[in-house]
mmCIF file of C-alpha atoms in Angstrom:
data_model
loop_
_atom_site.group_PDB
_atom_site.id
_atom_site.type_symbol
_atom_site.label_atom_id
_atom_site.label_comp_id
_atom_site.label_asym_id
_atom_site.label_seq_id
_atom_site.Cartn_x
_atom_site.Cartn_y
_atom_site.Cartn_z
ATOM 1 C CA UNK A 1 -10.094 35.094 -3.830
ATOM 2 C CA UNK A 2 -11.844 34.904 -0.578
ATOM 3 C CA UNK A 3 -15.211 34.735 -2.418
ATOM 4 C CA UNK A 4 -13.803 31.834 -4.494
ATOM 5 C CA UNK A 5 -12.581 29.975 -1.407
ATOM 6 C CA UNK A 6 -16.028 30.472 0.280
ATOM 7 C CA UNK A 7 -17.774 29.206 -2.833
ATOM 8 C CA UNK A 8 -15.576 26.079 -2.927
ATOM 9 C CA UNK A 9 -16.089 25.375 0.793
ATOM 10 C CA UNK A 10 -19.836 25.882 0.328
ATOM 11 C CA UNK A 11 -19.950 23.332 -2.486
ATOM 12 C CA UNK A 12 -17.937 20.823 -0.585
ATOM 13 C CA UNK A 13 -20.222 21.113 2.419
ATOM 14 C CA UNK A 14 -23.386 20.755 0.326
ATOM 15 C CA UNK A 15 -21.809 17.729 -1.323
ATOM 16 C CA UNK A 16 -21.188 16.196 2.182
ATOM 17 C CA UNK A 17 -24.686 16.852 3.198
ATOM 18 C CA UNK A 18 -25.961 15.159 0.124
ATOM 19 C CA UNK A 19 -23.809 12.048 0.899
ATOM 20 C CA UNK A 20 -25.019 11.739 4.572
ATOM 21 C CA UNK A 21 -28.734 12.476 3.890
ATOM 22 C CA UNK A 22 -30.616 9.164 3.465
ATOM 23 C CA UNK A 23 -32.983 8.706 0.690
ATOM 24 C CA UNK A 24 -36.148 7.889 2.682
ATOM 25 C CA UNK A 25 -38.959 6.056 0.961
ATOM 26 C CA UNK A 26 -42.291 6.932 2.416
ATOM 27 C CA UNK A 27 -44.719 5.059 0.107
ATOM 28 C CA UNK A 28 -45.673 1.672 1.682
ATOM 29 C CA UNK A 29 -45.131 -0.203 -1.576
ATOM 30 C CA UNK A 30 -41.564 0.993 -1.689
ATOM 31 C CA UNK A 31 -40.536 -0.455 1.728
ATOM 32 C CA UNK A 32 -38.535 -3.640 1.979
ATOM 33 C CA UNK A 33 -40.080 -6.869 3.259
ATOM 34 C CA UNK A 34 -38.280 -8.920 5.864
ATOM 35 C CA UNK A 35 -37.563 -9.623 9.463
ATOM 36 C CA UNK A 36 -36.407 -6.621 11.486
ATOM 37 C CA UNK A 37 -34.736 -6.160 14.873
ATOM 38 C CA UNK A 38 -35.085 -3.138 17.160
ATOM 39 C CA UNK A 39 -32.300 -0.524 17.016
ATOM 40 C CA UNK A 40 -32.173 -0.007 20.803
ATOM 41 C CA UNK A 41 -30.037 3.127 20.395
ATOM 42 C CA UNK A 42 -32.875 4.798 18.422
ATOM 43 C CA UNK A 43 -35.918 3.808 20.440
ATOM 44 C CA UNK A 44 -38.001 5.184 23.332
ATOM 45 C CA UNK A 45 -41.035 4.015 25.318
ATOM 46 C CA UNK A 46 -42.800 6.610 27.383
ATOM 47 C CA UNK A 47 -46.019 6.298 29.521
ATOM 48 C CA UNK A 48 -48.342 8.975 31.028
ATOM 49 C CA UNK A 49 -50.932 8.631 33.700
ATOM 50 C CA UNK A 50 -53.177 11.336 35.247
ATOM 51 C CA UNK A 51 -52.074 12.609 38.715
ATOM 52 C CA UNK A 52 -54.863 14.108 40.907
ATOM 53 C CA UNK A 53 -56.663 15.053 37.772
ATOM 54 C CA UNK A 54 -54.224 18.018 37.512
ATOM 55 C CA UNK A 55 -51.383 16.791 35.245
ATOM 56 C CA UNK A 56 -49.775 13.907 33.441
ATOM 57 C CA UNK A 57 -47.105 12.001 35.347
ATOM 58 C CA UNK A 58 -44.553 10.907 32.724
ATOM 59 C CA UNK A 59 -42.110 7.953 32.923
ATOM 60 C CA UNK A 60 -40.221 5.790 30.673
ATOM 61 C CA UNK A 61 -38.673 2.296 30.255
ATOM 62 C CA UNK A 62 -34.962 2.258 29.253
ATOM 63 C CA UNK A 63 -34.658 -1.439 28.566
ATOM 64 C CA UNK A 64 -36.829 -3.235 26.064
ATOM 65 C CA UNK A 65 -36.454 -5.243 22.836
ATOM 66 C CA UNK A 66 -38.693 -5.931 19.980
ATOM 67 C CA UNK A 67 -38.767 -7.692 16.549
ATOM 68 C CA UNK A 68 -40.929 -7.069 13.535
ATOM 69 C CA UNK A 69 -41.818 -9.260 10.502
ATOM 70 C CA UNK A 70 -43.144 -7.042 7.814
ATOM 71 C CA UNK A 71 -44.179 -7.253 4.148
ATOM 72 C CA UNK A 72 -45.657 -4.085 2.494
ATOM 73 C CA UNK A 73 -47.669 -6.293 0.204
ATOM 74 C CA UNK A 74 -49.436 -7.930 3.111
ATOM 75 C CA UNK A 75 -49.299 -5.590 6.100
ATOM 76 C CA UNK A 76 -52.209 -7.454 7.783
ATOM 77 C CA UNK A 77 -49.870 -10.399 8.280
ATOM 78 C CA UNK A 78 -47.244 -8.245 10.114
ATOM 79 C CA UNK A 79 -45.993 -9.637 13.362
ATOM 80 C CA UNK A 80 -44.572 -7.357 16.213
ATOM 81 C CA UNK A 81 -43.302 -8.727 19.532
ATOM 82 C CA UNK A 82 -41.905 -6.689 22.310
ATOM 83 C CA UNK A 83 -40.499 -7.334 25.725
ATOM 84 C CA UNK A 84 -40.169 -4.650 28.392
ATOM 85 C CA UNK A 85 -37.969 -4.927 31.461
ATOM 86 C CA UNK A 86 -39.976 -3.541 34.293
ATOM 87 C CA UNK A 87 -36.885 -2.792 36.477
ATOM 88 C CA UNK A 88 -35.765 -0.406 33.786
ATOM 89 C CA UNK A 89 -38.488 2.113 34.836
ATOM 90 C CA UNK A 90 -37.072 5.595 34.876
ATOM 91 C CA UNK A 91 -39.127 8.281 36.687
ATOM 92 C CA UNK A 92 -36.113 10.440 37.910
ATOM 93 C CA UNK A 93 -36.950 9.573 41.521
ATOM 94 C CA UNK A 94 -35.089 6.602 42.902
ATOM 95 C CA UNK A 95 -37.097 6.544 46.117
ATOM 96 C CA UNK A 96 -40.479 6.529 44.383
ATOM 97 C CA UNK A 97 -39.169 3.930 41.964
ATOM 98 C CA UNK A 98 -38.330 1.601 44.733
ATOM 99 C CA UNK A 99 -41.942 1.943 46.090
ATOM 100 C CA UNK A 100 -43.394 1.272 42.620
ATOM 101 C CA UNK A 101 -41.531 -1.998 42.299
ATOM 102 C CA UNK A 102 -43.449 -3.574 45.297
ATOM 103 C CA UNK A 103 -46.574 -5.697 45.110
ATOM 104 C CA UNK A 104 -48.969 -2.738 45.290
ATOM 105 C CA UNK A 105 -47.827 -1.538 41.982
ATOM 106 C CA UNK A 106 -45.492 -3.269 39.461
ATOM 107 C CA UNK A 107 -44.716 -6.187 41.692
ATOM 108 C CA UNK A 108 -41.458 -6.492 39.808
ATOM 109 C CA UNK A 109 -39.984 -9.414 41.703
ATOM 110 C CA UNK A 110 -42.897 -11.648 40.617
ATOM 111 C CA UNK A 111 -43.447 -10.057 37.214
ATOM 112 C CA UNK A 112 -40.126 -8.809 35.827
ATOM 113 C CA UNK A 113 -41.258 -8.371 32.293
ATOM 114 C CA UNK A 114 -44.242 -7.161 30.223
ATOM 115 C CA UNK A 115 -44.758 -8.718 26.822
ATOM 116 C CA UNK A 116 -46.764 -7.635 23.731
ATOM 117 C CA UNK A 117 -47.573 -9.773 20.732
ATOM 118 C CA UNK A 118 -49.674 -8.834 17.804
ATOM 119 C CA UNK A 119 -52.780 -10.866 16.984
ATOM 120 C CA UNK A 120 -54.140 -8.638 14.142
ATOM 121 C CA UNK A 121 -53.204 -5.631 11.987
ATOM 122 C CA UNK A 122 -55.734 -3.492 10.147
ATOM 123 C CA UNK A 123 -55.148 -0.395 7.865
ATOM 124 C CA UNK A 124 -56.288 2.965 9.011
ATOM 125 C CA UNK A 125 -54.686 5.108 6.180
ATOM 126 C CA UNK A 126 -51.917 4.981 3.760
ATOM 127 C CA UNK A 127 -49.167 4.847 6.433
ATOM 128 C CA UNK A 128 -51.207 4.198 9.580
ATOM 129 C CA UNK A 129 -52.203 0.801 10.937
ATOM 130 C CA UNK A 130 -53.984 -0.541 14.008
ATOM 131 C CA UNK A 131 -51.916 -3.226 15.718
ATOM 132 C CA UNK A 132 -53.904 -5.157 18.166
ATOM 133 C CA UNK A 133 -51.969 -7.584 20.460
ATOM 134 C CA UNK A 134 -52.044 -9.357 23.669
ATOM 135 C CA UNK A 135 -50.305 -7.584 26.519
ATOM 136 C CA UNK A 136 -49.079 -9.997 29.139
ATOM 137 C CA UNK A 137 -48.284 -8.270 32.469
ATOM 138 C CA UNK A 138 -48.733 -8.986 36.133
ATOM 139 C CA UNK A 139 -50.048 -12.451 35.461
ATOM 140 C CA UNK A 140 -52.827 -11.166 33.224
ATOM 141 C CA UNK A 141 -53.180 -11.158 29.344
ATOM 142 C CA UNK A 142 -55.404 -8.670 27.727
ATOM 143 C CA UNK A 143 -55.804 -7.239 24.244
ATOM 144 C CA UNK A 144 -54.420 -3.720 23.635
ATOM 145 C CA UNK A 145 -54.493 -1.748 20.433
ATOM 146 C CA UNK A 146 -51.735 0.582 19.189
ATOM 147 C CA UNK A 147 -52.049 3.109 16.268
ATOM 148 C CA UNK A 148 -48.829 2.616 14.376
ATOM 149 C CA UNK A 149 -47.560 5.230 11.934
ATOM 150 C CA UNK A 150 -44.850 4.238 9.474
ATOM 151 C CA UNK A 151 -42.463 7.097 8.659
ATOM 152 C CA UNK A 152 -40.549 5.319 5.911
ATOM 153 C CA UNK A 153 -37.496 3.233 5.144
ATOM 154 C CA UNK A 154 -33.957 3.858 4.051
ATOM 155 C CA UNK A 155 -30.412 2.490 3.902
ATOM 156 C CA UNK A 156 -28.878 3.565 7.177
ATOM 157 C CA UNK A 157 -25.428 5.047 6.378
ATOM 158 C CA UNK A 158 -24.235 4.353 9.977
ATOM 159 C CA UNK A 159 -25.279 0.840 10.423
ATOM 160 C CA UNK A 160 -25.237 -0.028 6.693
ATOM 161 C CA UNK A 161 -28.642 -1.809 7.168
ATOM 162 C CA UNK A 162 -31.954 -1.058 5.678
ATOM 163 C CA UNK A 163 -34.106 0.600 8.437
ATOM 164 C CA UNK A 164 -37.782 1.237 9.050
ATOM 165 C CA UNK A 165 -38.972 3.992 11.355
ATOM 166 C CA UNK A 166 -42.262 4.302 13.014
ATOM 167 C CA UNK A 167 -44.229 5.637 16.044
ATOM 168 C CA UNK A 168 -47.018 4.090 17.994
ATOM 169 C CA UNK A 169 -49.558 5.180 20.598
ATOM 170 C CA UNK A 170 -52.185 3.486 22.620
ATOM 171 C CA UNK A 171 -54.037 3.292 25.982
ATOM 172 C CA UNK A 172 -55.015 0.666 28.430
ATOM 173 C CA UNK A 173 -56.456 0.471 31.906
ATOM 174 C CA UNK A 174 -54.025 -0.579 34.649
ATOM 175 C CA UNK A 175 -56.813 -1.978 36.662
ATOM 176 C CA UNK A 176 -57.313 -4.585 33.989
ATOM 177 C CA UNK A 177 -53.985 -5.977 34.988
ATOM 178 C CA UNK A 178 -54.483 -5.949 38.754
ATOM 179 C CA UNK A 179 -52.926 -2.575 39.446
ATOM 180 C CA UNK A 180 -55.800 -0.586 40.963
ATOM 181 C CA UNK A 181 -54.146 1.227 43.771
ATOM 182 C CA UNK A 182 -55.158 4.861 44.470
ATOM 183 C CA UNK A 183 -57.667 5.035 41.642
ATOM 184 C CA UNK A 184 -58.810 7.866 40.815
ATOM 185 C CA UNK A 185 -56.057 9.856 42.596
ATOM 186 C CA UNK A 186 -53.697 8.132 40.154
ATOM 187 C CA UNK A 187 -55.498 7.654 36.927
ATOM 188 C CA UNK A 188 -56.590 4.281 35.617
ATOM 189 C CA UNK A 189 -55.935 4.892 32.022
ATOM 190 C CA UNK A 190 -52.323 4.677 30.946
ATOM 191 C CA UNK A 191 -51.090 6.290 27.697
ATOM 192 C CA UNK A 192 -48.175 4.663 25.828
ATOM 193 C CA UNK A 193 -46.005 6.419 23.190
ATOM 194 C CA UNK A 194 -43.199 4.656 21.371
ATOM 195 C CA UNK A 195 -40.785 5.780 18.726
ATOM 196 C CA UNK A 196 -38.353 3.330 17.069
ATOM 197 C CA UNK A 197 -36.183 2.333 14.285
ATOM 198 C CA UNK A 198 -35.917 -1.273 13.141
ATOM 199 C CA UNK A 199 -32.966 -2.767 11.331
ATOM 200 C CA UNK A 200 -33.405 -5.432 8.656
ATOM 201 C CA UNK A 201 -31.828 -8.632 9.593
#
């Protein structure tokens, strides 16, 4: 009897798992075209910069938004825009954050946001693309390239919206944007890593 009950419970649990597991389409042609908005509850934006040539100093921004216009039949026409709230910098050190907000570093009172907007998209592989866009920050606008990897699309059982998932990485020089304090003690090159889900409008 116990074995029968265990078998029934196992079958029920397996059925539940099947119900909540999304069917993710990973081929580009199978993804849905449309306009997408960032799912802020499933997104992260992390940066790294060399410190004393010994380690990477890691921080993140907790408040940012983005939109994506996407057509798998014409990925080169994709449009991605993003806005980062500089004051949302999170480095787990309130005193240092206060120092970084001043004019020597982020100059947050004068430049409260950073903006990225694509100007071109080129394929790299079946699911990777090079997104080049203008980064506007600290009164300067410069092109920055991000390598974007699409992980697939699926109907989100929680939001009941079709969802795309991707990760992106890239680098730029902070000195290009007028932030040149303490180079090379603090590295000039900044690495960016983003992971995000986008919900279809």
